[in-house]
PDB file of C-alpha atoms in Angstrom:
ATOM      1  CA  MET A 191    -116.051 -53.204 -28.489  1.00  0.00           C
ATOM      2  CA  ASN A 192    -116.287 -56.962 -28.180  1.00  0.00           C
ATOM      3  CA  PHE A 193    -120.226 -58.950 -28.715  1.00  0.00           C
ATOM      4  CA  VAL A 194    -119.660 -62.634 -26.908  1.00  0.00           C
ATOM      5  CA  ILE A 195    -121.965 -64.940 -28.538  1.00  0.00           C
ATOM      6  CA  SER A 196    -123.559 -67.262 -25.571  1.00  0.00           C
ATOM      7  CA  GLY A 197    -123.973 -70.469 -25.648  1.00  0.00           C
ATOM      8  CA  SER A 198    -128.119 -70.088 -25.792  1.00  0.00           C
ATOM      9  CA  ASP A 199    -127.324 -67.647 -28.755  1.00  0.00           C
ATOM     10  CA  MET A 200    -125.631 -69.860 -31.154  1.00  0.00           C
ATOM     11  CA  VAL A 201    -129.410 -72.092 -29.938  1.00  0.00           C
ATOM     12  CA  ILE A 202    -131.274 -69.689 -30.782  1.00  0.00           C
ATOM     13  CA  ILE A 203    -129.421 -68.570 -33.891  1.00  0.00           C
ATOM     14  CA  ALA A 204    -129.114 -72.335 -35.198  1.00  0.00           C
ATOM     15  CA  ILE A 205    -133.401 -72.636 -34.647  1.00  0.00           C
ATOM     16  CA  VAL A 206    -133.574 -69.752 -36.792  1.00  0.00           C
ATOM     17  CA  ALA A 207    -131.559 -70.961 -40.097  1.00  0.00           C
ATOM     18  CA  VAL A 208    -132.529 -74.606 -40.010  1.00  0.00           C
ATOM     19  CA  LEU A 209    -136.570 -73.001 -40.007  1.00  0.00           C
ATOM     20  CA  ILE A 210    -135.196 -70.979 -42.583  1.00  0.00           C
ATOM     21  CA  VAL A 211    -133.751 -74.282 -44.635  1.00  0.00           C
ATOM     22  CA  THR A 212    -137.600 -75.908 -43.444  1.00  0.00           C
ATOM     23  CA  VAL A 213    -138.981 -73.430 -45.028  1.00  0.00           C
ATOM     24  CA  PHE A 214    -137.213 -73.218 -48.451  1.00  0.00           C
ATOM     25  CA  ALA A 215    -137.201 -77.571 -48.422  1.00  0.00           C
ATOM     26  CA  GLY A 216    -140.780 -77.085 -48.249  1.00  0.00           C
ATOM     27  CA  VAL A 217    -142.593 -73.983 -50.204  1.00  0.00           C
ATOM     28  CA  LYS A 218    -141.960 -74.964 -53.844  1.00  0.00           C
ATOM     29  CA  THR A 219    -143.298 -72.425 -56.636  1.00  0.00           C
ATOM     30  CA  VAL A 220    -144.063 -74.495 -60.169  1.00  0.00           C
ATOM     31  CA  PRO A 221    -143.743 -71.835 -62.889  1.00  0.00           C
ATOM     32  CA  GLN A 222    -147.125 -71.679 -65.511  1.00  0.00           C
ATOM     33  CA  GLY A 223    -147.266 -74.449 -67.903  1.00  0.00           C
ATOM     34  CA  SER A 224    -144.808 -77.140 -65.813  1.00  0.00           C
ATOM     35  CA  ASN A 225    -145.752 -79.879 -63.681  1.00  0.00           C
ATOM     36  CA  TRP A 226    -143.936 -81.033 -60.629  1.00  0.00           C
ATOM     37  CA  THR A 227    -144.113 -84.813 -59.303  1.00  0.00           C
ATOM     38  CA  VAL A 228    -143.833 -85.386 -55.929  1.00  0.00           C
ATOM     39  CA  GLU A 229    -141.887 -88.478 -54.212  1.00  0.00           C
ATOM     40  CA  ARG A 230    -141.866 -89.436 -50.539  1.00  0.00           C
ATOM     41  CA  PHE A 231    -139.102 -91.971 -49.719  1.00  0.00           C
ATOM     42  CA  GLY A 232    -138.179 -92.060 -53.512  1.00  0.00           C
ATOM     43  CA  ARG A 233    -142.584 -92.987 -53.859  1.00  0.00           C
ATOM     44  CA  TYR A 234    -144.290 -91.400 -56.330  1.00  0.00           C
ATOM     45  CA  THR A 235    -147.123 -89.293 -54.185  1.00  0.00           C
ATOM     46  CA  ARG A 236    -148.513 -86.657 -56.085  1.00  0.00           C
ATOM     47  CA  THR A 237    -148.441 -83.365 -58.897  1.00  0.00           C
ATOM     48  CA  LEU A 238    -147.695 -80.765 -57.868  1.00  0.00           C
ATOM     49  CA  LYS A 239    -149.277 -77.487 -60.872  1.00  0.00           C
ATOM     50  CA  PRO A 240    -148.699 -74.180 -61.109  1.00  0.00           C
ATOM     51  CA  GLY A 241    -148.633 -71.534 -57.869  1.00  0.00           C
ATOM     52  CA  LEU A 242    -147.547 -72.003 -54.523  1.00  0.00           C
ATOM     53  CA  ASN A 243    -147.380 -74.893 -53.894  1.00  0.00           C
ATOM     54  CA  ILE A 244    -146.232 -76.705 -50.000  1.00  0.00           C
ATOM     55  CA  ILE A 245    -143.908 -80.505 -48.941  1.00  0.00           C
ATOM     56  CA  THR A 246    -143.206 -81.451 -46.444  1.00  0.00           C
ATOM     57  CA  PRO A 247    -139.257 -80.365 -46.054  1.00  0.00           C
ATOM     58  CA  PHE A 248    -136.539 -83.440 -45.632  1.00  0.00           C
ATOM     59  CA  VAL A 249    -139.283 -86.154 -46.266  1.00  0.00           C
ATOM     60  CA  GLU A 250    -140.418 -85.564 -49.538  1.00  0.00           C
ATOM     61  CA  GLN A 251    -139.312 -84.087 -52.351  1.00  0.00           C
ATOM     62  CA  ILE A 252    -139.508 -82.782 -56.299  1.00  0.00           C
ATOM     63  CA  GLY A 253    -139.030 -85.872 -58.722  1.00  0.00           C
ATOM     64  CA  ALA A 254    -138.787 -84.291 -62.003  1.00  0.00           C
ATOM     65  CA  LYS A 255    -140.037 -81.466 -63.903  1.00  0.00           C
ATOM     66  CA  LEU A 256    -141.862 -81.460 -66.737  1.00  0.00           C
ATOM     67  CA  SER A 257    -143.265 -78.708 -69.475  1.00  0.00           C
ATOM     68  CA  MET A 258    -147.349 -79.312 -69.598  1.00  0.00           C
ATOM     69  CA  MET A 259    -146.827 -77.217 -72.762  1.00  0.00           C
ATOM     70  CA  GLU A 260    -146.892 -78.669 -77.084  1.00  0.00           C
ATOM     71  CA  GLN A 261    -143.112 -79.470 -77.896  1.00  0.00           C
ATOM     72  CA  VAL A 262    -141.098 -80.700 -81.077  1.00  0.00           C
ATOM     73  CA  LEU A 263    -139.606 -82.934 -82.037  1.00  0.00           C
ATOM     74  CA  ASP A 264    -137.561 -82.510 -85.200  1.00  0.00           C
ATOM     75  CA  VAL A 265    -137.274 -86.192 -86.884  1.00  0.00           C
ATOM     76  CA  PRO A 266    -134.575 -86.880 -88.364  1.00  0.00           C
ATOM     77  CA  THR A 267    -133.353 -88.298 -92.708  1.00  0.00           C
ATOM     78  CA  GLN A 268    -133.456 -91.441 -92.911  1.00  0.00           C
ATOM     79  CA  GLU A 269    -133.372 -93.484 -95.551  1.00  0.00           C
ATOM     80  CA  VAL A 270    -136.772 -95.690 -96.167  1.00  0.00           C
ATOM     81  CA  ILE A 271    -137.306 -98.422 -99.192  1.00  0.00           C
ATOM     82  CA  THR A 272    -141.077 -98.492-100.406  1.00  0.00           C
ATOM     83  CA  LYS A 273    -143.848-101.238-101.303  1.00  0.00           C
ATOM     84  CA  ASP A 274    -141.547-101.483-105.456  1.00  0.00           C
ATOM     85  CA  ASN A 275    -138.381-100.643-104.069  1.00  0.00           C
ATOM     86  CA  ALA A 276    -137.325 -96.734-104.755  1.00  0.00           C
ATOM     87  CA  THR A 277    -135.566 -95.687-102.057  1.00  0.00           C
ATOM     88  CA  VAL A 278    -136.526 -92.628-100.688  1.00  0.00           C
ATOM     89  CA  SER A 279    -135.047 -90.105 -97.313  1.00  0.00           C
ATOM     90  CA  VAL A 280    -137.586 -88.841 -95.698  1.00  0.00           C
ATOM     91  CA  ASP A 281    -137.002 -86.598 -92.522  1.00  0.00           C
ATOM     92  CA  GLY A 282    -139.838 -84.883 -90.884  1.00  0.00           C
ATOM     93  CA  VAL A 283    -141.665 -82.794 -87.973  1.00  0.00           C
ATOM     94  CA  ALA A 284    -143.548 -83.918 -84.866  1.00  0.00           C
ATOM     95  CA  PHE A 285    -145.452 -81.895 -82.040  1.00  0.00           C
ATOM     96  CA  PHE A 286    -146.707 -83.133 -78.751  1.00  0.00           C
ATOM     97  CA  GLN A 287    -147.686 -82.212 -75.562  1.00  0.00           C
ATOM     98  CA  VAL A 288    -147.805 -84.401 -72.209  1.00  0.00           C
ATOM     99  CA  LEU A 289    -151.212 -84.425 -70.767  1.00  0.00           C
ATOM    100  CA  ASP A 290    -150.043 -86.714 -67.326  1.00  0.00           C
ATOM    101  CA  ALA A 291    -146.686 -86.080 -65.687  1.00  0.00           C
ATOM    102  CA  ALA A 292    -146.627 -89.104 -63.551  1.00  0.00           C
ATOM    103  CA  LYS A 293    -146.522 -91.012 -66.162  1.00  0.00           C
ATOM    104  CA  ALA A 294    -144.442 -89.262 -68.711  1.00  0.00           C
ATOM    105  CA  ALA A 295    -142.352 -89.284 -65.883  1.00  0.00           C
ATOM    106  CA  TYR A 296    -142.359 -92.814 -64.829  1.00  0.00           C
ATOM    107  CA  GLU A 297    -143.574 -95.024 -67.288  1.00  0.00           C
ATOM    108  CA  VAL A 298    -141.064 -94.156 -69.641  1.00  0.00           C
ATOM    109  CA  GLN A 299    -137.450 -93.553 -69.478  1.00  0.00           C
ATOM    110  CA  SER A 300    -136.431 -90.995 -71.438  1.00  0.00           C
ATOM    111  CA  LEU A 301    -139.572 -89.273 -73.472  1.00  0.00           C
ATOM    112  CA  GLU A 302    -138.030 -87.745 -75.836  1.00  0.00           C
ATOM    113  CA  THR A 303    -135.862 -90.195 -76.732  1.00  0.00           C
ATOM    114  CA  ALA A 304    -138.620 -92.841 -77.007  1.00  0.00           C
ATOM    115  CA  ILE A 305    -141.303 -90.324 -78.937  1.00  0.00           C
ATOM    116  CA  LEU A 306    -138.362 -89.917 -81.714  1.00  0.00           C
ATOM    117  CA  ASN A 307    -137.575 -93.630 -82.177  1.00  0.00           C
ATOM    118  CA  LEU A 308    -141.194 -94.626 -82.416  1.00  0.00           C
ATOM    119  CA  VAL A 309    -142.176 -92.197 -84.697  1.00  0.00           C
ATOM    120  CA  MET A 310    -138.982 -93.177 -87.130  1.00  0.00           C
ATOM    121  CA  THR A 311    -139.795 -96.728 -86.442  1.00  0.00           C
ATOM    122  CA  ASN A 312    -143.213 -95.797 -87.349  1.00  0.00           C
ATOM    123  CA  ILE A 313    -141.774 -93.749 -90.701  1.00  0.00           C
ATOM    124  CA  ARG A 314    -140.581 -96.960 -92.377  1.00  0.00           C
ATOM    125  CA  THR A 315    -143.529 -99.194 -91.414  1.00  0.00           C
ATOM    126  CA  VAL A 316    -146.046 -96.646 -92.951  1.00  0.00           C
ATOM    127  CA  MET A 317    -144.169 -95.431 -95.913  1.00  0.00           C
ATOM    128  CA  GLY A 318    -142.741 -98.967 -96.384  1.00  0.00           C
ATOM    129  CA  SER A 319    -145.875-100.806 -97.037  1.00  0.00           C
ATOM    130  CA  MET A 320    -146.924 -97.692 -99.701  1.00  0.00           C
ATOM    131  CA  ASP A 321    -145.632 -96.968-103.652  1.00  0.00           C
ATOM    132  CA  LEU A 322    -142.898 -93.979-104.482  1.00  0.00           C
ATOM    133  CA  ASP A 323    -146.319 -92.726-106.259  1.00  0.00           C
ATOM    134  CA  GLN A 324    -148.343 -92.558-103.834  1.00  0.00           C
ATOM    135  CA  LEU A 325    -145.893 -91.490-101.353  1.00  0.00           C
ATOM    136  CA  LEU A 326    -145.280 -88.660-103.643  1.00  0.00           C
ATOM    137  CA  SER A 327    -149.078 -87.713-104.020  1.00  0.00           C
ATOM    138  CA  HIS A 328    -151.014 -89.253-100.380  1.00  0.00           C
ATOM    139  CA  ARG A 329    -148.445 -86.694 -98.509  1.00  0.00           C
ATOM    140  CA  ASP A 330    -151.606 -86.188 -95.983  1.00  0.00           C
ATOM    141  CA  GLU A 331    -152.543 -89.399 -95.863  1.00  0.00           C
ATOM    142  CA  ILE A 332    -149.829 -90.704 -94.348  1.00  0.00           C
ATOM    143  CA  ASN A 333    -149.768 -87.978 -92.084  1.00  0.00           C
ATOM    144  CA  VAL A 334    -152.948 -89.047 -90.613  1.00  0.00           C
ATOM    145  CA  ARG A 335    -151.750 -92.907 -90.121  1.00  0.00           C
ATOM    146  CA  LEU A 336    -147.847 -91.646 -88.803  1.00  0.00           C
ATOM    147  CA  LEU A 337    -150.599 -89.867 -85.574  1.00  0.00           C
ATOM    148  CA  SER A 338    -152.321 -92.241 -86.233  1.00  0.00           C
ATOM    149  CA  VAL A 339    -150.576 -94.407 -84.599  1.00  0.00           C
ATOM    150  CA  VAL A 340    -148.259 -92.894 -82.947  1.00  0.00           C
ATOM    151  CA  ASP A 341    -150.389 -90.802 -80.102  1.00  0.00           C
ATOM    152  CA  ALA A 342    -151.598 -94.713 -79.720  1.00  0.00           C
ATOM    153  CA  ALA A 343    -148.876 -96.160 -78.683  1.00  0.00           C
ATOM    154  CA  ALA A 344    -147.733 -93.251 -77.067  1.00  0.00           C
ATOM    155  CA  ALA A 345    -150.534 -92.395 -75.246  1.00  0.00           C
ATOM    156  CA  SER A 346    -149.779 -95.537 -72.371  1.00  0.00           C
ATOM    157  CA  TRP A 347    -146.857 -92.555 -71.279  1.00  0.00           C
ATOM    158  CA  GLY A 348    -148.880 -89.626 -70.801  1.00  0.00           C
ATOM    159  CA  VAL A 349    -148.682 -88.387 -73.675  1.00  0.00           C
ATOM    160  CA  LYS A 350    -150.667 -86.998 -77.136  1.00  0.00           C
ATOM    161  CA  ALA A 351    -149.631 -86.479 -79.997  1.00  0.00           C
ATOM    162  CA  ASN A 352    -151.349 -83.781 -81.359  1.00  0.00           C
ATOM    163  CA  ARG A 353    -149.508 -83.282 -85.642  1.00  0.00           C
ATOM    164  CA  ILE A 354    -146.659 -85.732 -87.622  1.00  0.00           C
ATOM    165  CA  GLU A 355    -145.288 -83.388 -90.838  1.00  0.00           C
ATOM    166  CA  ILE A 356    -142.888 -84.938 -93.026  1.00  0.00           C
ATOM    167  CA  LYS A 357    -141.184 -82.364 -94.545  1.00  0.00           C
ATOM    168  CA  ASP A 358    -139.143 -84.480 -97.512  1.00  0.00           C
ATOM    169  CA  ILE A 359    -139.383 -86.487 -98.909  1.00  0.00           C
ATOM    170  CA  ILE A 360    -136.360 -86.710-101.605  1.00  0.00           C
ATOM    171  CA  PRO A 361    -136.389 -90.161-104.384  1.00  0.00           C
ATOM    172  CA  PRO A 362    -132.861 -90.763-106.236  1.00  0.00           C
ATOM    173  CA  ALA A 363    -131.817 -88.562-108.606  1.00  0.00           C
ATOM    174  CA  ASP A 364    -132.508 -90.660-111.447  1.00  0.00           C
ATOM    175  CA  LEU A 365    -135.231 -91.690-110.179  1.00  0.00           C
ATOM    176  CA  VAL A 366    -136.338 -87.769-110.402  1.00  0.00           C
ATOM    177  CA  ALA A 367    -134.880 -87.701-113.794  1.00  0.00           C
ATOM    178  CA  SER A 368    -136.551 -90.142-114.668  1.00  0.00           C
ATOM    179  CA  MET A 369    -139.853 -88.650-113.676  1.00  0.00           C
ATOM    180  CA  GLY A 370    -139.147 -85.791-115.250  1.00  0.00           C
ATOM    181  CA  ARG A 371    -139.456 -87.572-119.172  1.00  0.00           C
ATOM    182  CA  GLN A 372    -141.967 -89.338-118.002  1.00  0.00           C
ATOM    183  CA  MET A 373    -143.786 -85.850-116.996  1.00  0.00           C
ATOM    184  CA  LYS A 374    -143.105 -84.915-120.273  1.00  0.00           C
ATOM    185  CA  ALA A 375    -143.534 -87.733-121.858  1.00  0.00           C
ATOM    186  CA  GLU A 376    -147.757 -87.043-120.444  1.00  0.00           C
ATOM    187  CA  ARG A 377    -148.054 -83.817-121.274  1.00  0.00           C
ATOM    188  CA  ASP A 378    -146.649 -84.211-124.930  1.00  0.00           C
ATOM    189  CA  LYS A 379    -149.452 -87.030-124.917  1.00  0.00           C
ATOM    190  CA  ARG A 380    -152.335 -84.814-123.300  1.00  0.00           C
ATOM    191  CA  ALA A 381    -150.951 -81.947-125.920  1.00  0.00           C
ATOM    192  CA  ALA A 382    -151.480 -84.485-128.728  1.00  0.00           C
ATOM    193  CA  VAL A 383    -154.831 -85.286-127.455  1.00  0.00           C
ATOM    194  CA  LEU A 384    -156.266 -81.657-126.777  1.00  0.00           C
ATOM    195  CA  GLU A 385    -155.254 -81.488-130.984  1.00  0.00           C
ATOM    196  CA  ALA A 386    -156.801 -83.864-132.113  1.00  0.00           C
ATOM    197  CA  GLU A 387    -160.340 -83.524-130.256  1.00  0.00           C
ATOM    198  CA  GLY A 388    -159.840 -80.064-131.675  1.00  0.00           C
ATOM    199  CA  SER A 389    -159.172 -80.281-134.749  1.00  0.00           C
ATOM    200  CA  ARG A 390    -162.640 -83.249-134.782  1.00  0.00           C
ATOM    201  CA  GLN A 391    -164.759 -80.772-133.232  1.00  0.00           C
ATOM    202  CA  SER A 392    -163.616 -78.160-135.369  1.00  0.00           C
ATOM    203  CA  GLU A 393    -164.094 -80.567-138.497  1.00  0.00           C
ATOM    204  CA  ILE A 394    -167.511 -81.752-136.639  1.00  0.00           C
ATOM    205  CA  LEU A 395    -169.279 -77.745-136.766  1.00  0.00           C
ATOM    206  CA  ARG A 396    -167.692 -77.055-139.916  1.00  0.00           C
ATOM    207  CA  ALA A 397    -168.858 -81.158-141.702  1.00  0.00           C
ATOM    208  CA  GLU A 398    -172.451 -79.274-139.395  1.00  0.00           C
ATOM    209  CA  GLY A 399    -172.743 -75.840-141.401  1.00  0.00           C
ATOM    210  CA  GLN A 400    -172.162 -78.026-144.484  1.00  0.00           C
ATOM    211  CA  LYS A 401    -174.839 -79.482-143.586  1.00  0.00           C
ATOM    212  CA  GLN A 402    -177.441 -76.306-142.723  1.00  0.00           C
ATOM    213  CA  ALA A 403    -176.144 -74.275-146.117  1.00  0.00           C
ATOM    214  CA  GLN A 404    -176.855 -78.043-147.878  1.00  0.00           C
ATOM    215  CA  ILE A 405    -180.450 -77.720-145.878  1.00  0.00           C
ATOM    216  CA  LEU A 406    -180.911 -74.074-146.486  1.00  0.00           C
ATOM    217  CA  GLU A 407    -179.977 -74.179-150.460  1.00  0.00           C
ATOM    218  CA  ALA A 408    -182.605 -77.400-150.605  1.00  0.00           C
ATOM    219  CA  GLU A 409    -185.381 -75.025-148.964  1.00  0.00           C
ATOM    220  CA  GLY A 410    -184.161 -72.715-150.712  1.00  0.00           C
ATOM    221  CA  ARG A 411    -184.495 -74.380-154.310  1.00  0.00           C
ATOM    222  CA  ARG A 412    -188.062 -76.211-153.163  1.00  0.00           C
ATOM    223  CA  GLU A 413    -189.128 -72.688-152.266  1.00  0.00           C
ATOM    224  CA  ALA A 414    -188.690 -71.457-156.197  1.00  0.00           C
ATOM    225  CA  ALA A 415    -189.872 -74.331-157.739  1.00  0.00           C
ATOM    226  CA  PHE A 416    -193.048 -73.923-155.388  1.00  0.00           C
ATOM    227  CA  ARG A 417    -192.725 -70.757-157.185  1.00  0.00           C
ATOM    228  CA  ASP A 418    -191.746 -71.751-160.783  1.00  0.00           C
ATOM    229  CA  ALA A 419    -194.800 -73.744-160.300  1.00  0.00           C
ATOM    230  CA  GLU A 420    -196.730 -71.175-158.863  1.00  0.00           C
ATOM    231  CA  ALA A 421    -195.814 -68.584-162.486  1.00  0.00           C
ATOM    232  CA  ARG A 422    -196.278 -71.902-164.368  1.00  0.00           C
ATOM    233  CA  GLU A 423    -200.002 -72.158-163.103  1.00  0.00           C
ATOM    234  CA  ARG A 424    -201.338 -69.034-162.385  1.00  0.00           C
ATOM    235  CA  LEU A 425    -200.391 -68.495-165.817  1.00  0.00           C
ATOM    236  CA  ALA A 426    -201.691 -71.395-167.040  1.00  0.00           C
ATOM    237  CA  GLU A 427    -204.680 -69.826-165.890  1.00  0.00           C
ATOM    238  CA  ALA A 428    -204.304 -66.597-167.464  1.00  0.00           C
ATOM    239  CA  GLU A 429    -203.928 -68.067-170.986  1.00  0.00           C
ATOM    240  CA  ALA A 430    -207.009 -70.411-170.080  1.00  0.00           C
ATOM    241  CA  LYS A 431    -208.835 -67.556-169.123  1.00  0.00           C
ATOM    242  CA  ALA A 432    -207.804 -66.154-172.348  1.00  0.00           C
ATOM    243  CA  THR A 433    -208.491 -68.790-175.046  1.00  0.00           C
ATOM    244  CA  LEU A 434    -212.833 -68.176-172.922  1.00  0.00           C
ATOM    245  CA  MET A 435    -212.474 -64.767-173.412  1.00  0.00           C
ATOM    246  CA  VAL A 436    -211.259 -65.259-177.355  1.00  0.00           C
ATOM    247  CA  SER A 437    -213.714 -68.432-177.880  1.00  0.00           C
ATOM    248  CA  GLU A 438    -217.107 -66.020-176.348  1.00  0.00           C
ATOM    249  CA  ALA A 439    -215.622 -63.581-178.757  1.00  0.00           C
ATOM    250  CA  ILE A 440    -215.269 -65.576-182.023  1.00  0.00           C
ATOM    251  CA  ALA A 441    -218.928 -67.412-181.315  1.00  0.00           C
ATOM    252  CA  LYS A 442    -220.086 -63.050-180.147  1.00  0.00           C
ATOM    253  CA  GLY A 443    -218.980 -62.904-184.338  1.00  0.00           C
ATOM    254  CA  ASP A 444    -215.746 -60.833-183.232  1.00  0.00           C
ATOM    255  CA  LEU A 445    -213.795 -61.283-185.620  1.00  0.00           C
ATOM    256  CA  GLN A 446    -210.877 -58.848-183.933  1.00  0.00           C
ATOM    257  CA  ALA A 447    -209.721 -60.941-181.769  1.00  0.00           C
ATOM    258  CA  ILE A 448    -209.299 -63.729-183.033  1.00  0.00           C
ATOM    259  CA  ASN A 449    -207.192 -61.713-185.295  1.00  0.00           C
ATOM    260  CA  TYR A 450    -205.665 -60.557-182.112  1.00  0.00           C
ATOM    261  CA  PHE A 451    -204.990 -63.970-180.557  1.00  0.00           C
ATOM    262  CA  VAL A 452    -203.980 -65.946-184.242  1.00  0.00           C
ATOM    263  CA  ALA A 453    -201.388 -62.616-184.575  1.00  0.00           C
ATOM    264  CA  GLN A 454    -199.919 -62.602-180.187  1.00  0.00           C
ATOM    265  CA  LYS A 455    -198.836 -66.915-180.921  1.00  0.00           C
ATOM    266  CA  TYR A 456    -197.855 -66.333-184.232  1.00  0.00           C
ATOM    267  CA  ILE A 457    -194.987 -63.895-182.844  1.00  0.00           C
ATOM    268  CA  GLU A 458    -194.459 -65.359-180.151  1.00  0.00           C
ATOM    269  CA  ALA A 459    -193.788 -69.122-181.551  1.00  0.00           C
ATOM    270  CA  PHE A 460    -191.210 -66.606-183.700  1.00  0.00           C
ATOM    271  CA  LYS A 461    -189.762 -65.094-180.951  1.00  0.00           C
ATOM    272  CA  GLU A 462    -189.254 -68.207-178.995  1.00  0.00           C
ATOM    273  CA  MET A 463    -187.532 -69.960-181.893  1.00  0.00           C
ATOM    274  CA  ALA A 464    -185.093 -66.872-182.412  1.00  0.00           C
ATOM    275  CA  SER A 465    -184.109 -67.107-179.096  1.00  0.00           C
ATOM    276  CA  ALA A 466    -182.959 -70.796-179.590  1.00  0.00           C
ATOM    277  CA  PRO A 467    -179.222 -71.587-177.432  1.00  0.00           C
ATOM    278  CA  ASN A 468    -178.622 -74.042-180.914  1.00  0.00           C
ATOM    279  CA  GLN A 469    -180.175 -71.492-183.168  1.00  0.00           C
ATOM    280  CA  LYS A 470    -176.917 -68.296-183.725  1.00  0.00           C
ATOM    281  CA  VAL A 471    -178.779 -66.663-186.899  1.00  0.00           C
ATOM    282  CA  VAL A 472    -182.163 -66.735-187.534  1.00  0.00           C
ATOM    283  CA  LEU A 473    -182.597 -66.250-192.088  1.00  0.00           C
ATOM    284  CA  ILE A 474    -186.305 -66.382-192.158  1.00  0.00           C
ATOM    285  CA  PRO A 475    -187.866 -64.426-195.848  1.00  0.00           C
ATOM    286  CA  MET A 476    -191.574 -62.301-194.121  1.00  0.00           C
ATOM    287  CA  GLU A 477    -193.058 -59.281-194.961  1.00  0.00           C
ATOM    288  CA  ALA A 478    -195.433 -57.892-192.642  1.00  0.00           C
ATOM    289  CA  THR A 479    -198.060 -57.665-195.967  1.00  0.00           C
ATOM    290  CA  SER A 480    -198.290 -61.470-195.755  1.00  0.00           C
ATOM    291  CA  ILE A 481    -199.055 -61.665-191.365  1.00  0.00           C
ATOM    292  CA  ILE A 482    -201.544 -59.595-191.618  1.00  0.00           C
ATOM    293  CA  GLY A 483    -202.511 -61.630-194.597  1.00  0.00           C
ATOM    294  CA  SER A 484    -202.194 -64.685-192.553  1.00  0.00           C
ATOM    295  CA  ILE A 485    -204.340 -62.826-190.500  1.00  0.00           C
ATOM    296  CA  ALA A 486    -207.377 -62.303-193.013  1.00  0.00           C
ATOM    297  CA  GLY A 487    -207.721 -65.002-194.172  1.00  0.00           C
ATOM    298  CA  ILE A 488    -208.001 -67.111-190.683  1.00  0.00           C
ATOM    299  CA  ALA A 489    -210.672 -64.129-189.820  1.00  0.00           C
ATOM    300  CA  GLU A 490    -211.795 -64.862-193.757  1.00  0.00           C
ATOM    301  CA  ILE A 491    -212.543 -68.417-192.678  1.00  0.00           C
ATOM    302  CA  ALA A 492    -213.894 -68.331-189.123  1.00  0.00           C
ATOM    303  CA  LYS A 493    -216.805 -65.381-190.396  1.00  0.00           C
ATOM    304  CA  SER A 494    -217.769 -68.986-193.375  1.00  0.00           C
ATOM    305  CA  ALA A 495    -217.876 -70.900-190.182  1.00  0.00           C
ATOM    306  CA  LEU A 496    -220.111 -68.780-187.985  1.00  0.00           C
ATOM    307  CA  ALA A 497    -222.154 -67.740-191.086  1.00  0.00           C
ATOM    308  CA  HIS A 498    -222.715 -71.466-191.272  1.00  0.00           C
ATOM    309  CA  ASP A 499    -223.757 -72.202-188.341  1.00  0.00           C
ATOM    310  CA  ARG A 500    -225.404 -69.938-189.020  1.00  0.00           C
ATOM    311  CA  LYS A 501    -227.797 -71.087-191.556  1.00  0.00           C
ATOM    312  CA  ALA A 502    -227.481 -74.329-189.839  1.00  0.00           C
TER     313      ALA A 502
END
């Protein structure tokens, strides 16, 4: 069975083919996270958003396909000379995002290369204006300054710089060794200062303890002296009272009181003489009867005195 295609069939097939090509040329599906630019005869007209879009076939065409997601750009290692003439090796990473597809496509050629060169140039500028110590201890400040400069420069390209991080700062080996020795010397110095401070505090506490002990000892001596004075005062009062009582007894004619008083004083005097520190042996020829005789003699004198006073 032979099929013969007539001229009218060929026209229909050609029309269908043109329609299919026209549909494929005019219907565009933009994936999520992307924007496409549309050009009409080579001139930008509009931007296609994610989803199904229709353009004019054969008149309009897709210009640039740009990712609107945040992108990561690795910054290669480069040499940087610091303000104090130290050479360090620095690398980093930059995070950026396209906000305006038309500007990113038509305001700059080769967007990633432009951003990379912008970041590297500003790394040398920012870090070259700082000392080595600042580079090693103020990395956050470097990141903030880099982000501010690069973001302002890339704004005209429709790009937002989200983060710029310095990954490594590598000084020369001899400088690292010198810094290690300096750090060790600083730690030794700090240890010596702390040890001296500890000794000083210990001496202060020891002196304070001795001071308190001396104060307490002085207070103890003062209290003991006060007690001794009070005891002597009480003893003197008792002695005076005893003397008064003996005097009153003698005045009343009681000779036994004077005998007791004189005998007590005699024995106390003998006791003190015997207990003197410069006396080792005391030899006193004395009999008990002589003591009694002396007391009796004193009593007779007191009796005669009393009798005389009564006659007067």
